[in-house]
Amino acid sequence: MGQTGRQRSRREADSESPEGRGPPVQPQQMSNSSSISHFLLLALAEMRQLQLLHFCLLLGISLAALLGNSLIISAGACGHHLHTPMFFFLLNLALSHLGSICTPVPKAMHNSLWDTSTISYSACAAQLFLFLFISAEFSVLTIMCYDRYKILHLRPLSAKEEQSPVDYS
């Protein structure tokens, strides 16, 4: 079966690129993928005045926590008579509280002040990691409670001997 020149040129034209010259174009397959780059955060308030109030409250609470924990840490560093096991746990608790306050609160303050409602995926993952890593204060509190329980309830008569002596002079 012979093909005429017109049929052959029509078939070749169909398999060529849309411009009519060059190699044939293969149909592109669309990829079915998605990626998360930001999370949307729900605002505590839609009114601007309430957002500013939220910012001021967070600022006051975080500054009070920063000041209180810094005083505990500086007292432990300066006072050599405070180098006891109980004060070690208190210092550890103050440091972990500072870390847990300084991780999510600045972003919440930023969102309230600048009226934004997104956080990037990497920032969210970093906050989650830091918050879980630093919030070991529950284990420190558990150890502190067990330490006091052991001293006061298991051997109540010798509790005064095992507790650190306090010198008020």
XYZ file of C-alpha atoms in Angstrom:
169
model
C 0.000 0.000 0.000
C 1.541 3.133 -1.071
C 1.151 6.388 0.742
C 0.926 9.593 -1.070
C 3.202 12.463 -0.165
C 0.299 14.437 1.246
C -0.677 11.651 3.753
C 2.910 11.141 4.827
C 3.532 14.834 5.420
C 0.272 15.122 7.430
C 1.305 12.187 9.690
C 4.793 13.629 10.189
C 3.310 17.029 10.977
C 1.071 15.506 13.691
C 4.040 13.890 15.447
C 6.254 16.991 15.353
C 6.366 19.844 17.824
C 3.523 22.396 17.748
C 5.609 24.858 15.771
C 5.927 22.288 12.992
C 9.654 21.765 13.245
C 11.954 19.822 15.524
C 11.617 16.439 17.248
C 8.255 15.105 18.368
C 6.996 16.369 21.721
C 6.072 13.810 24.361
C 3.018 14.666 26.441
C 4.068 15.892 29.924
C 2.753 14.099 32.930
C 1.523 16.276 35.768
C 2.964 15.495 39.165
C 0.568 14.997 42.031
C 2.454 16.446 44.962
C 1.927 19.144 47.506
C 4.099 20.666 50.180
C 3.323 22.553 53.327
C 5.252 25.765 53.689
C 3.130 27.621 56.264
C 0.565 26.882 58.916
C -2.338 29.190 59.585
C -2.790 30.239 63.189
C -6.119 31.171 64.668
C -6.159 34.631 66.176
C -7.342 35.024 69.734
C -9.201 38.164 68.766
C -10.201 39.833 65.526
C -10.344 43.353 66.967
C -7.078 45.292 66.849
C -7.491 46.619 70.405
C -7.806 43.088 71.798
C -4.745 41.992 69.848
C -2.740 44.839 71.381
C -4.071 43.910 74.830
C -2.993 40.317 74.164
C 0.480 41.586 73.215
C 0.745 43.674 76.402
C -0.371 40.778 78.607
C 2.131 38.403 76.997
C 4.873 41.002 77.305
C 4.153 41.543 81.000
C 3.958 37.838 81.801
C 7.129 37.000 79.893
C 9.066 39.895 81.467
C 7.918 38.848 84.956
C 8.975 35.255 84.279
C 12.288 36.432 82.833
C 12.978 38.670 85.832
C 11.966 36.072 88.432
C 13.947 33.245 86.888
C 16.952 35.498 86.333
C 16.904 36.456 90.012
C 16.841 32.784 91.023
C 19.745 31.991 88.684
C 21.826 34.991 89.785
C 21.176 34.241 93.475
C 22.386 30.689 92.921
C 25.460 31.870 91.068
C 26.415 34.513 93.638
C 25.547 32.747 96.877
C 27.965 29.921 97.625
C 25.889 28.774 100.588
C 23.088 27.984 98.126
C 25.060 25.252 96.365
C 22.884 22.439 97.686
C 21.101 19.644 95.825
C 17.711 21.273 96.356
C 18.891 24.583 94.934
C 20.450 22.725 92.008
C 16.987 21.422 91.142
C 15.558 24.907 91.588
C 18.168 26.338 89.201
C 17.417 23.603 86.690
C 13.719 24.360 86.987
C 14.329 28.093 86.482
C 16.424 27.457 83.359
C 13.857 25.109 81.851
C 11.083 27.595 82.639
C 13.039 30.320 80.862
C 13.421 28.051 77.858
C 9.759 27.131 77.752
C 8.718 30.788 78.024
C 11.206 31.998 75.400
C 10.184 29.427 72.786
C 6.518 30.056 71.816
C 5.742 33.405 73.464
C 7.804 35.697 71.172
C 6.046 34.327 68.079
C 2.650 34.813 69.722
C 3.641 38.386 70.615
C 4.797 38.991 67.040
C 1.521 37.664 65.668
C -0.500 39.884 67.998
C 1.516 43.013 67.331
C 1.842 42.734 63.549
C -1.554 41.099 62.928
C -0.099 38.052 61.165
C -1.534 34.578 61.280
C 1.053 32.278 59.717
C 4.084 30.365 60.880
C 6.489 28.550 58.594
C 6.784 24.797 58.766
C 10.423 24.921 59.837
C 9.716 27.490 62.575
C 6.842 25.369 63.865
C 9.031 22.258 63.924
C 11.818 24.162 65.704
C 9.402 25.507 68.314
C 7.944 22.074 68.904
C 11.390 20.491 69.269
C 12.664 23.209 71.602
C 9.505 23.216 73.693
C 9.553 19.444 74.137
C 13.303 19.386 74.732
C 13.299 22.226 77.231
C 10.103 21.316 79.018
C 11.867 18.653 80.980
C 10.766 20.614 84.028
C 8.111 17.998 84.689
C 10.798 15.408 85.269
C 12.718 17.848 87.457
C 9.569 18.571 89.458
C 8.979 14.850 89.826
C 12.515 14.335 91.113
C 12.141 17.240 93.524
C 8.832 15.909 94.824
C 10.231 12.410 95.251
C 13.251 13.812 97.073
C 11.038 15.664 99.575
C 8.713 12.675 99.892
C 11.614 10.373 100.633
C 13.007 12.677 103.308
C 9.737 13.606 104.993
C 7.674 10.418 104.792
C 10.034 7.508 104.696
C 12.282 8.704 107.508
C 10.418 11.516 109.299
C 12.563 11.421 112.437
C 15.798 12.042 110.544
C 14.368 14.636 108.156
C 15.981 17.537 109.973
C 19.372 15.864 109.761
C 19.151 15.234 105.991
C 17.880 18.643 105.004
C 20.456 21.261 104.262
C 21.218 23.453 107.239
C 20.309 27.100 106.776
C 22.642 29.685 108.223
C 20.871 33.006 108.694
C 23.925 34.902 109.862
